Amino acid sequence: MVINVDFSGGKATGKMTFNGQDRVIAADLGGRFRRCRGRRSGDCNTASCRGLRHDFPHFDIQSGKVKLMQLTVPAEESVTVAAGTFNTYRVEIASADGSGDKKTLWVAKDSRKVVKASAVVAAMGGAVMTGNCCRK
């Protein structure tokens, strides 16, 4: 699969090639970022991010459409991966309308790096894929 997309002037334009078949990408991105609800994102620099909720537009390459996504930080958790144990924020990203795929990221509180990621893929019957994102 090869994807070439240019994001400029409020539009996404380009081409996606898969198994020798081309699909044109031409979408008006429109919309604006919505305001955070709950805690403001700037609060994360000095305090806990727990309780943050933010809606944002996301361009889905496969559908060629913009959909509204919702990011929440429902918890702080200790996570152990091959590189060690980290104090993290659990960040959940899902369609704002509650349908479709869902991603969960565990972000280290000190470095702000993703140490673990998990995704539920609706198109694959709700299959769950999980991976560790850092090494020793």
PDB file of C-alpha atoms in Angstrom:
ATOM      1  CA  MET A   1       0.000   0.000   0.000  1.00  0.00           C
ATOM      2  CA  VAL A   2       1.252   3.459  -0.903  1.00  0.00           C
ATOM      3  CA  ILE A   3      -0.460   6.601   0.352  1.00  0.00           C
ATOM      4  CA  ASN A   4       0.478  10.089  -0.820  1.00  0.00           C
ATOM      5  CA  VAL A   5      -1.553  12.879   0.746  1.00  0.00           C
ATOM      6  CA  ASP A   6      -1.054  16.627   0.848  1.00  0.00           C
ATOM      7  CA  PHE A   7      -2.794  18.500   3.678  1.00  0.00           C
ATOM      8  CA  SER A   8      -2.997  22.167   2.755  1.00  0.00           C
ATOM      9  CA  GLY A   9      -5.535  24.907   2.208  1.00  0.00           C
ATOM     10  CA  GLY A  10      -8.104  23.090   4.316  1.00  0.00           C
ATOM     11  CA  LYS A  11      -8.075  20.101   1.958  1.00  0.00           C
ATOM     12  CA  ALA A  12      -6.607  16.607   1.762  1.00  0.00           C
ATOM     13  CA  THR A  13      -5.620  15.618  -1.775  1.00  0.00           C
ATOM     14  CA  GLY A  14      -3.644  12.715  -3.155  1.00  0.00           C
ATOM     15  CA  LYS A  15      -3.796   9.058  -4.038  1.00  0.00           C
ATOM     16  CA  MET A  16      -3.855   5.705  -2.282  1.00  0.00           C
ATOM     17  CA  THR A  17      -2.600   2.657  -4.212  1.00  0.00           C
ATOM     18  CA  PHE A  18      -3.384  -0.844  -2.954  1.00  0.00           C
ATOM     19  CA  ASN A  19      -2.790  -4.046  -4.953  1.00  0.00           C
ATOM     20  CA  GLY A  20      -2.262  -2.010  -8.115  1.00  0.00           C
ATOM     21  CA  GLN A  21      -5.547  -0.134  -7.778  1.00  0.00           C
ATOM     22  CA  ASP A  22      -5.573   3.630  -7.320  1.00  0.00           C
ATOM     23  CA  ARG A  23      -8.072   5.565  -5.249  1.00  0.00           C
ATOM     24  CA  VAL A  24      -8.145   9.342  -5.403  1.00  0.00           C
ATOM     25  CA  ILE A  25      -8.164  11.240  -2.115  1.00  0.00           C
ATOM     26  CA  ALA A  26      -9.985  14.572  -2.325  1.00  0.00           C
ATOM     27  CA  ALA A  27     -11.614  15.874   0.830  1.00  0.00           C
ATOM     28  CA  ASP A  28     -12.537  19.236   2.264  1.00  0.00           C
ATOM     29  CA  LEU A  29     -11.283  19.063   5.834  1.00  0.00           C
ATOM     30  CA  GLY A  30     -13.413  21.973   7.035  1.00  0.00           C
ATOM     31  CA  GLY A  31     -14.247  22.244  10.715  1.00  0.00           C
ATOM     32  CA  ARG A  32     -12.176  23.539  13.570  1.00  0.00           C
ATOM     33  CA  PHE A  33     -10.815  22.083  16.743  1.00  0.00           C
ATOM     34  CA  ARG A  34     -13.423  22.102  19.433  1.00  0.00           C
ATOM     35  CA  ARG A  35     -12.824  23.311  22.926  1.00  0.00           C
ATOM     36  CA  CYS A  36     -11.780  20.905  25.620  1.00  0.00           C
ATOM     37  CA  ARG A  37     -14.398  19.871  28.126  1.00  0.00           C
ATOM     38  CA  GLY A  38     -13.427  19.092  31.673  1.00  0.00           C
ATOM     39  CA  ARG A  39      -9.811  20.028  32.221  1.00  0.00           C
ATOM     40  CA  ARG A  40      -7.977  22.171  29.698  1.00  0.00           C
ATOM     41  CA  SER A  41      -5.078  20.571  27.845  1.00  0.00           C
ATOM     42  CA  GLY A  42      -2.678  23.200  29.207  1.00  0.00           C
ATOM     43  CA  ASP A  43      -3.379  21.898  32.709  1.00  0.00           C
ATOM     44  CA  CYS A  44      -1.320  18.784  31.891  1.00  0.00           C
ATOM     45  CA  ASN A  45       1.919  20.737  32.053  1.00  0.00           C
ATOM     46  CA  THR A  46       1.679  21.338  35.770  1.00  0.00           C
ATOM     47  CA  ALA A  47      -0.857  18.882  37.152  1.00  0.00           C
ATOM     48  CA  SER A  48      -2.554  15.590  36.438  1.00  0.00           C
ATOM     49  CA  CYS A  49      -4.121  15.183  33.001  1.00  0.00           C
ATOM     50  CA  ARG A  50      -6.789  12.944  34.487  1.00  0.00           C
ATOM     51  CA  GLY A  51     -10.244  14.139  33.501  1.00  0.00           C
ATOM     52  CA  LEU A  52      -9.121  15.783  30.237  1.00  0.00           C
ATOM     53  CA  ARG A  53     -11.650  15.449  27.415  1.00  0.00           C
ATOM     54  CA  HIS A  54     -11.157  16.920  23.951  1.00  0.00           C
ATOM     55  CA  ASP A  55     -13.095  16.536  20.686  1.00  0.00           C
ATOM     56  CA  PHE A  56     -11.134  16.983  17.467  1.00  0.00           C
ATOM     57  CA  PRO A  57     -11.605  16.445  13.725  1.00  0.00           C
ATOM     58  CA  HIS A  58      -9.654  13.543  12.239  1.00  0.00           C
ATOM     59  CA  PHE A  59      -9.194  12.709   8.560  1.00  0.00           C
ATOM     60  CA  ASP A  60      -9.731   8.979   8.032  1.00  0.00           C
ATOM     61  CA  ILE A  61      -7.663   7.944   5.008  1.00  0.00           C
ATOM     62  CA  GLN A  62      -9.621   4.739   4.359  1.00  0.00           C
ATOM     63  CA  SER A  63     -13.033   6.388   4.205  1.00  0.00           C
ATOM     64  CA  GLY A  64     -11.717   9.673   2.792  1.00  0.00           C
ATOM     65  CA  LYS A  65     -13.840  11.611   5.276  1.00  0.00           C
ATOM     66  CA  VAL A  66     -13.380  13.775   8.319  1.00  0.00           C
ATOM     67  CA  LYS A  67     -14.881  12.367  11.481  1.00  0.00           C
ATOM     68  CA  LEU A  68     -15.081  13.807  14.948  1.00  0.00           C
ATOM     69  CA  MET A  69     -12.942  11.968  17.487  1.00  0.00           C
ATOM     70  CA  GLN A  70     -12.902  12.225  21.247  1.00  0.00           C
ATOM     71  CA  LEU A  71      -9.798  11.996  23.421  1.00  0.00           C
ATOM     72  CA  THR A  72     -10.217  11.319  27.137  1.00  0.00           C
ATOM     73  CA  VAL A  73      -7.774  10.695  29.968  1.00  0.00           C
ATOM     74  CA  PRO A  74      -9.831   8.582  32.379  1.00  0.00           C
ATOM     75  CA  ALA A  75      -7.047   7.272  34.601  1.00  0.00           C
ATOM     76  CA  GLU A  76      -3.452   7.209  35.719  1.00  0.00           C
ATOM     77  CA  GLU A  77      -1.964   3.712  35.760  1.00  0.00           C
ATOM     78  CA  SER A  78       1.272   1.872  36.425  1.00  0.00           C
ATOM     79  CA  VAL A  79       2.230  -0.156  33.320  1.00  0.00           C
ATOM     80  CA  THR A  80       4.965  -2.769  33.007  1.00  0.00           C
ATOM     81  CA  VAL A  81       6.514  -3.452  29.587  1.00  0.00           C
ATOM     82  CA  ALA A  82       9.862  -4.940  28.502  1.00  0.00           C
ATOM     83  CA  ALA A  83      11.612  -1.611  29.179  1.00  0.00           C
ATOM     84  CA  GLY A  84      10.371  -1.482  32.774  1.00  0.00           C
ATOM     85  CA  THR A  85       7.518  -0.082  34.834  1.00  0.00           C
ATOM     86  CA  PHE A  86       6.127   3.357  34.076  1.00  0.00           C
ATOM     87  CA  ASN A  87       3.642   5.686  35.755  1.00  0.00           C
ATOM     88  CA  THR A  88       1.321   6.616  32.887  1.00  0.00           C
ATOM     89  CA  TYR A  89      -1.776   8.455  31.783  1.00  0.00           C
ATOM     90  CA  ARG A  90      -4.242   6.122  30.057  1.00  0.00           C
ATOM     91  CA  VAL A  91      -5.418   8.021  26.983  1.00  0.00           C
ATOM     92  CA  GLU A  92      -8.465   6.771  25.076  1.00  0.00           C
ATOM     93  CA  ILE A  93      -9.341   7.912  21.555  1.00  0.00           C
ATOM     94  CA  ALA A  94     -12.648   6.924  19.926  1.00  0.00           C
ATOM     95  CA  SER A  95     -15.262   8.229  17.528  1.00  0.00           C
ATOM     96  CA  ALA A  96     -17.227  10.982  19.265  1.00  0.00           C
ATOM     97  CA  ASP A  97     -20.467   9.272  18.211  1.00  0.00           C
ATOM     98  CA  GLY A  98     -19.404   6.060  19.979  1.00  0.00           C
ATOM     99  CA  SER A  99     -19.082   3.944  16.832  1.00  0.00           C
ATOM    100  CA  GLY A 100     -16.030   2.448  15.179  1.00  0.00           C
ATOM    101  CA  ASP A 101     -12.518   1.794  16.303  1.00  0.00           C
ATOM    102  CA  LYS A 102     -11.035   2.661  19.688  1.00  0.00           C
ATOM    103  CA  LYS A 103      -7.405   3.249  20.587  1.00  0.00           C
ATOM    104  CA  THR A 104      -5.822   3.310  24.026  1.00  0.00           C
ATOM    105  CA  LEU A 105      -2.365   4.751  24.663  1.00  0.00           C
ATOM    106  CA  TRP A 106      -0.392   4.617  27.886  1.00  0.00           C
ATOM    107  CA  VAL A 107       1.760   7.755  28.012  1.00  0.00           C
ATOM    108  CA  ALA A 108       4.640   7.991  30.499  1.00  0.00           C
ATOM    109  CA  LYS A 109       3.987  10.879  32.883  1.00  0.00           C
ATOM    110  CA  ASP A 110       7.631  11.949  33.045  1.00  0.00           C
ATOM    111  CA  SER A 111       8.750  11.717  29.392  1.00  0.00           C
ATOM    112  CA  ARG A 112       5.298  12.078  27.718  1.00  0.00           C
ATOM    113  CA  LYS A 113       6.244   9.131  25.442  1.00  0.00           C
ATOM    114  CA  VAL A 114       3.870   6.317  24.531  1.00  0.00           C
ATOM    115  CA  VAL A 115       5.012   3.106  26.255  1.00  0.00           C
ATOM    116  CA  LYS A 116       2.084   0.858  25.298  1.00  0.00           C
ATOM    117  CA  ALA A 117      -0.718   0.998  22.750  1.00  0.00           C
ATOM    118  CA  SER A 118      -3.863  -1.014  22.140  1.00  0.00           C
ATOM    119  CA  ALA A 119      -6.465  -0.803  19.382  1.00  0.00           C
ATOM    120  CA  VAL A 120      -9.904  -2.362  18.936  1.00  0.00           C
ATOM    121  CA  VAL A 121     -10.574  -2.746  15.213  1.00  0.00           C
ATOM    122  CA  ALA A 122     -14.305  -2.841  14.461  1.00  0.00           C
ATOM    123  CA  ALA A 123     -13.724  -3.859  10.821  1.00  0.00           C
ATOM    124  CA  MET A 124     -11.959  -6.998  12.069  1.00  0.00           C
ATOM    125  CA  GLY A 125     -14.816  -8.159  14.285  1.00  0.00           C
ATOM    126  CA  GLY A 126     -13.591  -6.225  17.293  1.00  0.00           C
ATOM    127  CA  ALA A 127     -10.087  -7.729  17.214  1.00  0.00           C
ATOM    128  CA  VAL A 128      -7.732  -6.218  19.795  1.00  0.00           C
ATOM    129  CA  MET A 129      -4.124  -5.427  18.891  1.00  0.00           C
ATOM    130  CA  THR A 130      -1.690  -4.470  21.656  1.00  0.00           C
ATOM    131  CA  GLY A 131       1.958  -3.520  21.471  1.00  0.00           C
ATOM    132  CA  ASN A 132       4.746  -2.209  23.652  1.00  0.00           C
ATOM    133  CA  CYS A 133       6.291   0.945  22.264  1.00  0.00           C
ATOM    134  CA  CYS A 134       9.658   1.161  23.920  1.00  0.00           C
ATOM    135  CA  ARG A 135      12.696  -0.994  24.684  1.00  0.00           C
ATOM    136  CA  LYS A 136      15.397  -1.213  27.292  1.00  0.00           C
TER     137      LYS A 136
END
